[in-house]
Tab-separated table of C-alpha atoms in Angstrom:
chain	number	residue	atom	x	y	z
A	1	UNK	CA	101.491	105.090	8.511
A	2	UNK	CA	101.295	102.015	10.801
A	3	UNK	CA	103.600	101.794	13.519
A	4	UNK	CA	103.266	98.293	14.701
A	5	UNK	CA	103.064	95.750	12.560
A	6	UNK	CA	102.661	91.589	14.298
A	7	UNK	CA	101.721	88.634	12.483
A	8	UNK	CA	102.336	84.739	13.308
A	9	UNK	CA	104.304	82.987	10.911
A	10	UNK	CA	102.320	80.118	9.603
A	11	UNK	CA	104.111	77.062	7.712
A	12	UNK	CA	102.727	75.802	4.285
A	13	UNK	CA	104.089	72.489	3.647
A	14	UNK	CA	105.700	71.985	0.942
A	15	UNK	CA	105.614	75.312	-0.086
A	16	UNK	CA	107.207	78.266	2.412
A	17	UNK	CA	105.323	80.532	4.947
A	18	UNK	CA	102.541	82.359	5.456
A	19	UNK	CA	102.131	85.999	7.835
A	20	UNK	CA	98.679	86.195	9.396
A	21	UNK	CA	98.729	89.630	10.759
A	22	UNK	CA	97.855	90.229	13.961
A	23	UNK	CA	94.050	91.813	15.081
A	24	UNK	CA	95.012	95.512	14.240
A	25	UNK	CA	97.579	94.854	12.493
A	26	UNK	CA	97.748	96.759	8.746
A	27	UNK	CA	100.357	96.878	6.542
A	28	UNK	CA	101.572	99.895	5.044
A	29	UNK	CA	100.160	101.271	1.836
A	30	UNK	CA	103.013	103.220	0.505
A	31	UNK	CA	105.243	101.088	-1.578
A	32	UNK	CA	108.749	102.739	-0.099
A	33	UNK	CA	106.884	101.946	3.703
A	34	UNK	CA	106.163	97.799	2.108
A	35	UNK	CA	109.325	97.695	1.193
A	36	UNK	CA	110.707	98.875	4.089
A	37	UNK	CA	108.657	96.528	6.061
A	38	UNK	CA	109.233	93.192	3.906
A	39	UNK	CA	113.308	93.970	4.248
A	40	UNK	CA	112.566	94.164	8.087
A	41	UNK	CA	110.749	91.086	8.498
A	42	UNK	CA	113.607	89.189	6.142
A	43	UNK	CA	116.249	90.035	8.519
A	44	UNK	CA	114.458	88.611	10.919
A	45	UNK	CA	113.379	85.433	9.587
A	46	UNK	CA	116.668	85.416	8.775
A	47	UNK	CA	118.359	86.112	12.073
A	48	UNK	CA	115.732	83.271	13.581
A	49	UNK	CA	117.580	81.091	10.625
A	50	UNK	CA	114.823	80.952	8.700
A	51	UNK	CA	116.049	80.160	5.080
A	52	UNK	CA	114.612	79.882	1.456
A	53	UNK	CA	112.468	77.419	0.710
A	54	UNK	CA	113.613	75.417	-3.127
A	55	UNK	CA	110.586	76.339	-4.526
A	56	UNK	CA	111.033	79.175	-6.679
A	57	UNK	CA	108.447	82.164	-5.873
A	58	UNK	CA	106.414	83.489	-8.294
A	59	UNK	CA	106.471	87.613	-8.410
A	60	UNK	CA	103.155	87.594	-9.767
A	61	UNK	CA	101.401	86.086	-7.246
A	62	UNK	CA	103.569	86.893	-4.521
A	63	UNK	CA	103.898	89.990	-3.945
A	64	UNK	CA	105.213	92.353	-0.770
A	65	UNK	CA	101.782	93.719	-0.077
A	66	UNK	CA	100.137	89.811	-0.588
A	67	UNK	CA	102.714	88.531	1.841
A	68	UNK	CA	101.644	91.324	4.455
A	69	UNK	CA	98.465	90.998	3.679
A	70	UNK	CA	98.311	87.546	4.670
A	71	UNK	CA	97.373	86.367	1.017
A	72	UNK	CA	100.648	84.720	-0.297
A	73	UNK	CA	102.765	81.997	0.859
A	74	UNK	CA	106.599	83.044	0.621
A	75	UNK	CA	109.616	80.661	0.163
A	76	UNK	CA	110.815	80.460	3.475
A	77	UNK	CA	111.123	77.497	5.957
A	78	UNK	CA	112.483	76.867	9.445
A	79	UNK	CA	115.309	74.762	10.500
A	80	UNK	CA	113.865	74.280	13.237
A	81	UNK	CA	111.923	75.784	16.415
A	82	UNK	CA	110.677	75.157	19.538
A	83	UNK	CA	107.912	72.451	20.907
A	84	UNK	CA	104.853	73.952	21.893
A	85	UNK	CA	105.267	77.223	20.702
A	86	UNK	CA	104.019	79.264	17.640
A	87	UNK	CA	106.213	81.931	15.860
A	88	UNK	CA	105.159	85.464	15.484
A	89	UNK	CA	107.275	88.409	13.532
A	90	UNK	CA	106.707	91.417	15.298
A	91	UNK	CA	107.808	95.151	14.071
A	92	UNK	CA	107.651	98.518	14.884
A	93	UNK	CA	108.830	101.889	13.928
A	94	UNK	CA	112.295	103.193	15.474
A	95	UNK	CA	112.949	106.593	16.086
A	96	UNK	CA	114.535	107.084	12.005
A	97	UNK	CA	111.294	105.763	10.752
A	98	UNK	CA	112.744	102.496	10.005
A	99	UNK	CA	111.207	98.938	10.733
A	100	UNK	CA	112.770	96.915	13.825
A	101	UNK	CA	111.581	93.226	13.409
A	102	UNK	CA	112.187	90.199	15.450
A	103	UNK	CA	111.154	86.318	15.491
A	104	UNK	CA	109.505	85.569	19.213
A	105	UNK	CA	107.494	82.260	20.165
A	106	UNK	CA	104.160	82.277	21.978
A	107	UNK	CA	103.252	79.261	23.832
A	108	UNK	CA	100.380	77.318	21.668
A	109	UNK	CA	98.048	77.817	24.337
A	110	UNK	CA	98.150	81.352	23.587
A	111	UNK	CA	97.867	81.387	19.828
């Protein structure tokens, strides 16, 4: 079980976001651990007002373990965000075993 999970948050125009995990970054294999992950990283798109994109996803393509993965593009867009700086979601395991997520920025230079 991973306990660290980063990936930058990559826009798709026109069609939502995309995670690129981090170097050493693996998602979790275990479909309770995914899911446990994916509700994370909502909550914290969402708290960084992130919000869903109109188009409509399609659960066949795009699934929990694609969008960790790196391999589907979700249906969620920014309102906005800050010049010069890219957007990473970064988790990690608390204590309880639960996944603590949070939106930072990295200056571009450092992406």
């Amino acid at each position: 079980m991973s306990e660290r999970y980063t990936a930058r948050v990559i826009e798709v125009t026109g069609e939502g976001i995309r995670l690129q995990p981090a170097e050493g970054s693996v998602p979790p294999e275990q479909p309770t651990e995914v899911n446990l992950l994916g509700m994370a990283i909502a909550l914290a798109l969402g708290a960084a007002e992130y919000e869903h994109h109109p188009a409509p996803r399609d659960p066949r393509l795009q699934t929990l373990q694609a969008l960790l993965a790196g391999e589907a593009v979700m249906p969620w867009r920014a309102r906005g965000g800050e010049p010069g700086t890219v957007p990473y979601v970064e988790c990690e395991r608390s204590g309880s075993g639960a996944y603590v997520c949070a939106l930072r920025r990295r200056p571009a230079d450092d992406a």
